[in-house]
Amino acid sequence: MDQLTLAVVSRNYFNLPCWIGLHAGLFAAEGIDLRIDHIEGIEEVNDRLRDGRAQLAYGVTEHVILEAEAGGALRIIGGNVNRLPFSFIARAGIGSYAGLRGKRIGVSSLRAGSSSLIIRLLARHGLHWPGDYELVPCGPILARWDLLRSGGIDAGLQGAPLDQMALDEGFVSLGNPRDEVPEFQFTSLDVDAGWAAGHRDLTLRFCRGFLAAHERFYADQATASRIAMQESGIAQRYADRAWADYTRDAIFPRDGQASEAGVKALIEISSLIRELPARPRHAADYIDRTWLAEARASL
């Protein structure tokens, strides 16, 4: 068995396809002993990919774009969260976006991730950063959930199923960002292009397990919900509800591919608030589709 390490952000539902691949033996069937490292700092995921502590990552897609602009070798080779699975959750008493004026809003990071999306969404509702509200970098959605419940922040994006859990605990939803931004490549399967080229057979075998895991997610709700409960500790009603949301809206891509439209939307939104004049505007430049294409052809 060949050992591989996949770095992922926190222990949340976003990781479910690769959790399925691990628990259902889909990577083992390809001769891979997969280790999944759950990391709370979103920047550290790409740090580990860059320095070789991890060979693949479910990373924040904007980090790959920033890395590529700096001359780095990170590339998107597959999809993960291809459409936004979030609700904008606020504490009770905040009934509209206008109610966020002067409030503290949690984001994963000021450098990438949810911050650009938040700034764009609130600007559409007449609130502008930094004058009208404070952004609080607090890490991924589990950390935001803890801060929301403790009063450390007033609002933040919460992904399914945490958004439903929040509503059941008395928090309120100000809306679904997907209504305003239907395509957005939030996270993706990323790799160092040099490492992949030097480990071609291993990368292709991982990609075959990756494709099988996405198909199993869509085809087998019972397995998907059982593994989601086992890995994240959520109750079955939330696991089942999340599965329904993710399959209905194709948040995970059934074919495993990244979304060019989603990457394009990410570039356009983040470029409005980050001074990156060297940024190319072609989403396809960041995606290498050859790995999944060859893996599928070999099935």
mmCIF file of C-alpha atoms in Angstrom:
data_model
loop_
_atom_site.group_PDB
_atom_site.id
_atom_site.type_symbol
_atom_site.label_atom_id
_atom_site.label_comp_id
_atom_site.label_asym_id
_atom_site.label_seq_id
_atom_site.Cartn_x
_atom_site.Cartn_y
_atom_site.Cartn_z
ATOM 1 C CA MET A 1 0.000 0.000 0.000
ATOM 2 C CA ASP A 2 1.263 3.474 -0.872
ATOM 3 C CA GLN A 3 0.763 6.109 1.806
ATOM 4 C CA LEU A 4 -0.756 9.478 0.951
ATOM 5 C CA THR A 5 -1.734 12.414 3.139
ATOM 6 C CA LEU A 6 -4.694 14.628 2.299
ATOM 7 C CA ALA A 7 -4.895 17.922 4.223
ATOM 8 C CA VAL A 8 -8.404 19.259 4.824
ATOM 9 C CA VAL A 9 -9.929 22.259 6.592
ATOM 10 C CA SER A 10 -11.445 21.292 9.922
ATOM 11 C CA ARG A 11 -13.775 18.349 10.545
ATOM 12 C CA ASN A 12 -16.814 19.471 8.607
ATOM 13 C CA TYR A 13 -19.184 18.142 5.972
ATOM 14 C CA PHE A 14 -17.040 19.513 3.118
ATOM 15 C CA ASN A 15 -14.729 16.516 3.583
ATOM 16 C CA LEU A 16 -17.411 13.878 3.093
ATOM 17 C CA PRO A 17 -16.402 12.575 -0.365
ATOM 18 C CA CYS A 18 -12.919 11.677 0.827
ATOM 19 C CA TRP A 19 -14.246 10.369 4.142
ATOM 20 C CA ILE A 20 -16.429 8.041 2.062
ATOM 21 C CA GLY A 21 -13.464 7.032 -0.053
ATOM 22 C CA LEU A 22 -11.527 6.186 3.099
ATOM 23 C CA HIS A 23 -14.249 4.334 5.038
ATOM 24 C CA ALA A 24 -15.717 2.518 2.056
ATOM 25 C CA GLY A 25 -12.298 1.242 0.988
ATOM 26 C CA LEU A 26 -12.316 3.052 -2.351
ATOM 27 C CA PHE A 27 -8.769 4.366 -1.932
ATOM 28 C CA ALA A 28 -7.585 1.078 -0.442
ATOM 29 C CA ALA A 29 -8.911 -0.647 -3.564
ATOM 30 C CA GLU A 30 -6.412 1.481 -5.504
ATOM 31 C CA GLY A 31 -3.547 0.412 -3.252
ATOM 32 C CA ILE A 32 -3.564 3.649 -1.240
ATOM 33 C CA ASP A 33 -3.316 3.971 2.525
ATOM 34 C CA LEU A 34 -4.869 7.438 2.861
ATOM 35 C CA ARG A 35 -4.340 9.630 5.911
ATOM 36 C CA ILE A 36 -6.624 12.650 6.263
ATOM 37 C CA ASP A 37 -5.211 15.493 8.374
ATOM 38 C CA HIS A 38 -7.904 17.823 9.735
ATOM 39 C CA ILE A 39 -6.432 21.318 10.188
ATOM 40 C CA GLU A 40 -8.089 24.341 11.773
ATOM 41 C CA GLY A 41 -5.945 27.032 10.116
ATOM 42 C CA ILE A 42 -6.908 27.409 6.456
ATOM 43 C CA GLU A 43 -3.503 28.866 5.500
ATOM 44 C CA GLU A 44 -1.752 25.834 6.977
ATOM 45 C CA VAL A 45 -3.506 23.489 4.557
ATOM 46 C CA ASN A 46 -1.643 25.004 1.624
ATOM 47 C CA ASP A 47 1.534 25.346 3.679
ATOM 48 C CA ARG A 48 1.522 21.578 4.155
ATOM 49 C CA LEU A 49 0.858 21.000 0.476
ATOM 50 C CA ARG A 50 3.671 23.350 -0.455
ATOM 51 C CA ASP A 51 6.276 21.860 1.871
ATOM 52 C CA GLY A 52 5.352 18.216 1.254
ATOM 53 C CA ARG A 53 3.765 17.298 4.585
ATOM 54 C CA ALA A 54 0.625 16.614 2.533
ATOM 55 C CA GLN A 55 0.484 15.448 -1.052
ATOM 56 C CA LEU A 56 -3.068 16.578 -1.794
ATOM 57 C CA ALA A 57 -5.491 18.982 -0.144
ATOM 58 C CA TYR A 58 -9.072 20.047 0.044
ATOM 59 C CA GLY A 59 -8.050 23.694 0.160
ATOM 60 C CA VAL A 60 -9.569 27.153 -0.151
ATOM 61 C CA THR A 61 -9.479 27.752 -3.898
ATOM 62 C CA GLU A 62 -8.444 31.377 -3.641
ATOM 63 C CA HIS A 63 -5.190 30.269 -2.022
ATOM 64 C CA VAL A 64 -4.336 28.281 -5.160
ATOM 65 C CA ILE A 65 -5.014 31.329 -7.323
ATOM 66 C CA LEU A 66 -2.868 33.562 -5.116
ATOM 67 C CA GLU A 67 -0.109 30.944 -5.149
ATOM 68 C CA ALA A 68 -0.212 30.653 -8.944
ATOM 69 C CA GLU A 69 0.023 34.424 -9.323
ATOM 70 C CA ALA A 70 3.149 34.358 -7.183
ATOM 71 C CA GLY A 71 4.724 31.786 -9.471
ATOM 72 C CA GLY A 72 3.909 28.745 -7.352
ATOM 73 C CA ALA A 73 3.098 25.255 -8.561
ATOM 74 C CA LEU A 74 -0.224 24.554 -6.831
ATOM 75 C CA ARG A 75 -3.039 23.570 -9.179
ATOM 76 C CA ILE A 76 -6.707 22.660 -8.951
ATOM 77 C CA ILE A 77 -7.274 19.123 -10.205
ATOM 78 C CA GLY A 78 -10.788 18.473 -8.896
ATOM 79 C CA GLY A 79 -13.835 20.033 -7.325
ATOM 80 C CA ASN A 80 -15.062 20.036 -3.760
ATOM 81 C CA VAL A 81 -17.479 22.790 -2.709
ATOM 82 C CA ASN A 82 -18.435 23.978 -6.201
ATOM 83 C CA ARG A 83 -21.463 25.987 -5.085
ATOM 84 C CA LEU A 84 -21.965 27.851 -1.855
ATOM 85 C CA PRO A 85 -23.525 25.651 0.835
ATOM 86 C CA PHE A 86 -23.902 28.521 3.289
ATOM 87 C CA SER A 87 -26.577 30.506 5.026
ATOM 88 C CA PHE A 88 -25.731 33.907 6.490
ATOM 89 C CA ILE A 89 -26.490 33.214 10.147
ATOM 90 C CA ALA A 90 -26.876 35.969 12.736
ATOM 91 C CA ARG A 91 -27.772 36.094 16.380
ATOM 92 C CA ALA A 92 -31.383 36.620 17.364
ATOM 93 C CA GLY A 93 -32.507 40.234 17.076
ATOM 94 C CA ILE A 94 -30.676 40.930 13.802
ATOM 95 C CA GLY A 95 -33.446 40.725 11.243
ATOM 96 C CA SER A 96 -31.786 42.019 8.076
ATOM 97 C CA TYR A 97 -28.442 42.848 6.518
ATOM 98 C CA ALA A 98 -28.952 46.444 7.658
ATOM 99 C CA GLY A 99 -28.855 45.154 11.212
ATOM 100 C CA LEU A 100 -25.199 44.166 10.715
ATOM 101 C CA ARG A 101 -24.052 47.790 10.758
ATOM 102 C CA GLY A 102 -21.460 48.167 13.510
ATOM 103 C CA LYS A 103 -21.405 44.428 14.164
ATOM 104 C CA ARG A 104 -18.634 41.793 14.229
ATOM 105 C CA ILE A 105 -18.763 39.288 11.374
ATOM 106 C CA GLY A 106 -16.684 36.120 11.462
ATOM 107 C CA VAL A 107 -14.667 35.050 8.415
ATOM 108 C CA SER A 108 -12.167 32.277 7.858
ATOM 109 C CA SER A 109 -9.315 34.646 6.993
ATOM 110 C CA LEU A 110 -8.775 38.215 5.835
ATOM 111 C CA ARG A 111 -6.428 37.000 3.107
ATOM 112 C CA ALA A 112 -8.709 34.539 1.360
ATOM 113 C CA GLY A 113 -11.744 32.353 1.768
ATOM 114 C CA SER A 114 -15.013 33.831 2.984
ATOM 115 C CA SER A 115 -13.849 37.440 3.454
ATOM 116 C CA SER A 116 -14.107 38.480 -0.204
ATOM 117 C CA LEU A 117 -17.536 36.912 -0.455
ATOM 118 C CA ILE A 118 -18.799 38.649 2.690
ATOM 119 C CA ILE A 119 -17.521 42.033 1.525
ATOM 120 C CA ARG A 120 -19.212 41.626 -1.858
ATOM 121 C CA LEU A 121 -22.512 40.441 -0.414
ATOM 122 C CA LEU A 122 -22.763 43.215 2.164
ATOM 123 C CA ALA A 123 -21.805 45.863 -0.400
ATOM 124 C CA ARG A 124 -24.872 44.795 -2.376
ATOM 125 C CA HIS A 125 -26.905 45.603 0.715
ATOM 126 C CA GLY A 126 -25.323 49.020 1.290
ATOM 127 C CA LEU A 127 -22.733 48.067 3.920
ATOM 128 C CA HIS A 128 -19.065 48.697 3.185
ATOM 129 C CA TRP A 129 -15.939 47.418 4.894
ATOM 130 C CA PRO A 130 -14.170 48.544 7.006
ATOM 131 C CA GLY A 131 -16.318 51.481 7.960
ATOM 132 C CA ASP A 132 -19.693 49.810 8.453
ATOM 133 C CA TYR A 133 -18.721 46.568 10.205
ATOM 134 C CA GLU A 134 -15.770 44.590 11.548
ATOM 135 C CA LEU A 135 -14.417 41.404 10.011
ATOM 136 C CA VAL A 136 -13.107 38.943 12.587
ATOM 137 C CA PRO A 137 -10.739 36.254 11.244
ATOM 138 C CA CYS A 138 -11.645 33.201 13.262
ATOM 139 C CA GLY A 139 -10.912 30.162 11.104
ATOM 140 C CA PRO A 140 -13.290 27.715 9.434
ATOM 141 C CA ILE A 141 -16.976 27.189 10.053
ATOM 142 C CA LEU A 142 -16.656 25.152 13.249
ATOM 143 C CA ALA A 143 -14.689 27.982 14.870
ATOM 144 C CA ARG A 144 -17.242 30.506 13.613
ATOM 145 C CA TRP A 145 -20.030 28.396 15.057
ATOM 146 C CA ASP A 146 -18.350 28.356 18.479
ATOM 147 C CA LEU A 147 -17.812 32.134 18.413
ATOM 148 C CA LEU A 148 -21.376 32.770 17.295
ATOM 149 C CA ARG A 149 -22.737 30.736 20.189
ATOM 150 C CA SER A 150 -20.378 32.378 22.693
ATOM 151 C CA GLY A 151 -21.146 35.920 21.506
ATOM 152 C CA GLY A 152 -17.672 36.536 20.082
ATOM 153 C CA ILE A 153 -19.192 37.434 16.716
ATOM 154 C CA ASP A 154 -22.637 38.617 15.676
ATOM 155 C CA ALA A 155 -22.910 36.812 12.345
ATOM 156 C CA GLY A 156 -21.090 34.650 9.833
ATOM 157 C CA LEU A 157 -21.522 32.137 7.056
ATOM 158 C CA GLN A 158 -22.498 28.673 8.265
ATOM 159 C CA GLY A 159 -22.486 25.680 5.958
ATOM 160 C CA ALA A 160 -25.004 22.875 5.928
ATOM 161 C CA PRO A 161 -25.782 21.241 8.276
ATOM 162 C CA LEU A 162 -24.559 23.807 10.834
ATOM 163 C CA ASP A 163 -26.940 26.387 9.394
ATOM 164 C CA GLN A 164 -29.917 24.168 10.227
ATOM 165 C CA MET A 165 -28.520 23.455 13.677
ATOM 166 C CA ALA A 166 -28.198 27.224 14.216
ATOM 167 C CA LEU A 167 -31.822 27.841 13.255
ATOM 168 C CA ASP A 168 -32.941 25.129 15.658
ATOM 169 C CA GLU A 169 -30.996 26.908 18.424
ATOM 170 C CA GLY A 170 -32.725 30.247 17.811
ATOM 171 C CA PHE A 171 -30.331 32.006 15.461
ATOM 172 C CA VAL A 172 -31.674 33.617 12.300
ATOM 173 C CA SER A 173 -30.803 33.334 8.611
ATOM 174 C CA LEU A 174 -30.388 36.547 6.645
ATOM 175 C CA GLY A 175 -30.346 34.654 3.370
ATOM 176 C CA ASN A 176 -28.516 32.174 1.185
ATOM 177 C CA PRO A 177 -25.538 33.659 -0.682
ATOM 178 C CA ARG A 178 -26.130 31.115 -3.460
ATOM 179 C CA ASP A 179 -29.211 33.133 -4.430
ATOM 180 C CA GLU A 180 -26.892 36.015 -5.364
ATOM 181 C CA VAL A 181 -23.790 34.051 -6.409
ATOM 182 C CA PRO A 182 -25.026 30.783 -7.962
ATOM 183 C CA GLU A 183 -21.553 29.535 -8.974
ATOM 184 C CA PHE A 184 -18.561 29.874 -6.659
ATOM 185 C CA GLN A 185 -15.585 27.506 -6.289
ATOM 186 C CA PHE A 186 -15.090 27.799 -2.552
ATOM 187 C CA THR A 187 -12.825 24.780 -1.999
ATOM 188 C CA SER A 188 -11.190 22.340 -4.385
ATOM 189 C CA LEU A 189 -8.906 19.325 -4.676
ATOM 190 C CA ASP A 190 -5.417 20.770 -5.012
ATOM 191 C CA VAL A 191 -1.954 19.382 -5.657
ATOM 192 C CA ASP A 192 1.585 20.559 -6.286
ATOM 193 C CA ALA A 193 1.994 20.093 -10.041
ATOM 194 C CA GLY A 194 5.620 19.016 -9.699
ATOM 195 C CA TRP A 195 4.798 16.349 -7.121
ATOM 196 C CA ALA A 196 1.925 15.003 -9.235
ATOM 197 C CA ALA A 197 4.079 14.815 -12.347
ATOM 198 C CA GLY A 198 6.718 12.902 -10.408
ATOM 199 C CA HIS A 199 4.140 10.467 -8.958
ATOM 200 C CA ARG A 200 1.929 9.977 -11.980
ATOM 201 C CA ASP A 201 0.613 6.491 -11.271
ATOM 202 C CA LEU A 202 -0.098 7.286 -7.616
ATOM 203 C CA THR A 203 -1.913 10.514 -8.497
ATOM 204 C CA LEU A 204 -4.059 8.701 -11.059
ATOM 205 C CA ARG A 205 -4.932 5.962 -8.562
ATOM 206 C CA PHE A 206 -5.976 8.598 -6.021
ATOM 207 C CA CYS A 207 -8.112 10.254 -8.700
ATOM 208 C CA ARG A 208 -9.867 6.958 -9.446
ATOM 209 C CA GLY A 209 -10.768 6.595 -5.761
ATOM 210 C CA PHE A 210 -11.839 10.242 -5.708
ATOM 211 C CA LEU A 211 -14.208 9.709 -8.651
ATOM 212 C CA ALA A 212 -15.663 6.564 -7.081
ATOM 213 C CA ALA A 213 -16.224 8.410 -3.797
ATOM 214 C CA HIS A 214 -18.259 11.149 -5.480
ATOM 215 C CA GLU A 215 -20.434 8.618 -7.233
ATOM 216 C CA ARG A 216 -20.957 6.731 -3.955
ATOM 217 C CA PHE A 217 -21.978 9.972 -2.218
ATOM 218 C CA TYR A 218 -24.792 10.525 -4.720
ATOM 219 C CA ALA A 219 -25.849 6.897 -5.021
ATOM 220 C CA ASP A 220 -25.802 5.790 -1.387
ATOM 221 C CA GLN A 221 -27.405 8.177 1.111
ATOM 222 C CA ALA A 222 -27.273 5.652 3.942
ATOM 223 C CA THR A 223 -23.502 5.309 3.681
ATOM 224 C CA ALA A 224 -23.003 9.049 3.233
ATOM 225 C CA SER A 225 -25.066 9.927 6.305
ATOM 226 C CA ARG A 226 -23.508 7.196 8.440
ATOM 227 C CA ILE A 227 -19.978 8.388 7.673
ATOM 228 C CA ALA A 228 -20.921 12.050 8.145
ATOM 229 C CA MET A 229 -22.260 11.218 11.604
ATOM 230 C CA GLN A 230 -19.213 9.134 12.457
ATOM 231 C CA GLU A 231 -16.663 11.737 11.357
ATOM 232 C CA SER A 232 -18.354 14.985 12.387
ATOM 233 C CA GLY A 233 -20.580 13.921 15.278
ATOM 234 C CA ILE A 234 -23.786 15.392 13.858
ATOM 235 C CA ALA A 235 -27.192 13.835 14.449
ATOM 236 C CA GLN A 236 -28.780 11.764 11.690
ATOM 237 C CA ARG A 237 -31.513 14.295 10.936
ATOM 238 C CA TYR A 238 -28.839 16.882 10.123
ATOM 239 C CA ALA A 239 -26.753 14.434 8.111
ATOM 240 C CA ASP A 240 -29.811 13.476 6.050
ATOM 241 C CA ARG A 241 -30.794 17.111 5.531
ATOM 242 C CA ALA A 242 -27.288 18.050 4.432
ATOM 243 C CA TRP A 243 -27.205 15.148 1.964
ATOM 244 C CA ALA A 244 -30.488 16.339 0.467
ATOM 245 C CA ASP A 245 -29.167 19.905 0.132
ATOM 246 C CA TYR A 246 -25.833 18.887 -1.374
ATOM 247 C CA THR A 247 -27.300 16.474 -3.913
ATOM 248 C CA ARG A 248 -30.203 18.733 -4.909
ATOM 249 C CA ASP A 249 -27.922 21.695 -5.602
ATOM 250 C CA ALA A 250 -24.866 19.721 -6.832
ATOM 251 C CA ILE A 251 -22.657 21.364 -4.233
ATOM 252 C CA PHE A 252 -20.261 18.436 -4.529
ATOM 253 C CA PRO A 253 -19.715 17.695 -8.242
ATOM 254 C CA ARG A 254 -20.908 14.225 -9.137
ATOM 255 C CA ASP A 255 -18.193 13.996 -11.808
ATOM 256 C CA GLY A 256 -15.534 15.282 -9.386
ATOM 257 C CA GLN A 257 -14.597 18.187 -11.645
ATOM 258 C CA ALA A 258 -13.939 21.775 -10.604
ATOM 259 C CA SER A 259 -16.295 24.419 -11.953
ATOM 260 C CA GLU A 260 -14.780 26.887 -14.395
ATOM 261 C CA ALA A 261 -17.767 29.184 -13.865
ATOM 262 C CA GLY A 262 -17.247 28.893 -10.107
ATOM 263 C CA VAL A 263 -13.553 29.789 -10.361
ATOM 264 C CA LYS A 264 -14.422 32.715 -12.629
ATOM 265 C CA ALA A 265 -16.911 34.037 -10.058
ATOM 266 C CA LEU A 266 -14.317 33.672 -7.309
ATOM 267 C CA ILE A 267 -11.742 35.622 -9.319
ATOM 268 C CA GLU A 268 -14.203 38.405 -10.160
ATOM 269 C CA ILE A 269 -15.421 38.805 -6.590
ATOM 270 C CA SER A 270 -12.039 38.701 -4.896
ATOM 271 C CA SER A 271 -10.400 40.972 -7.486
ATOM 272 C CA LEU A 272 -12.813 43.739 -6.518
ATOM 273 C CA ILE A 273 -11.252 43.977 -3.060
ATOM 274 C CA ARG A 274 -7.682 42.743 -3.513
ATOM 275 C CA GLU A 275 -5.141 44.772 -5.459
ATOM 276 C CA LEU A 276 -3.706 42.027 -7.647
ATOM 277 C CA PRO A 277 -3.105 43.636 -11.029
ATOM 278 C CA ALA A 278 -1.142 40.626 -12.285
ATOM 279 C CA ARG A 279 -4.124 38.330 -11.840
ATOM 280 C CA PRO A 280 -5.123 36.683 -15.098
ATOM 281 C CA ARG A 281 -8.861 36.609 -15.661
ATOM 282 C CA HIS A 282 -9.050 33.135 -17.215
ATOM 283 C CA ALA A 283 -10.443 30.592 -14.780
ATOM 284 C CA ALA A 284 -9.272 27.654 -16.887
ATOM 285 C CA ASP A 285 -5.653 28.693 -16.288
ATOM 286 C CA TYR A 286 -5.865 27.395 -12.722
ATOM 287 C CA ILE A 287 -7.517 24.032 -13.439
ATOM 288 C CA ASP A 288 -5.743 20.937 -14.723
ATOM 289 C CA ARG A 289 -8.489 18.586 -15.885
ATOM 290 C CA THR A 290 -6.146 15.983 -17.354
ATOM 291 C CA TRP A 291 -5.811 13.972 -14.134
ATOM 292 C CA LEU A 292 -9.490 13.214 -13.651
ATOM 293 C CA ALA A 293 -10.010 12.711 -17.375
ATOM 294 C CA GLU A 294 -7.260 10.114 -17.563
ATOM 295 C CA ALA A 295 -8.405 8.475 -14.318
ATOM 296 C CA ARG A 296 -11.949 8.141 -15.630
ATOM 297 C CA ALA A 297 -10.747 6.743 -18.941
ATOM 298 C CA SER A 298 -8.841 4.038 -17.034
ATOM 299 C CA LEU A 299 -11.803 2.861 -14.960
#
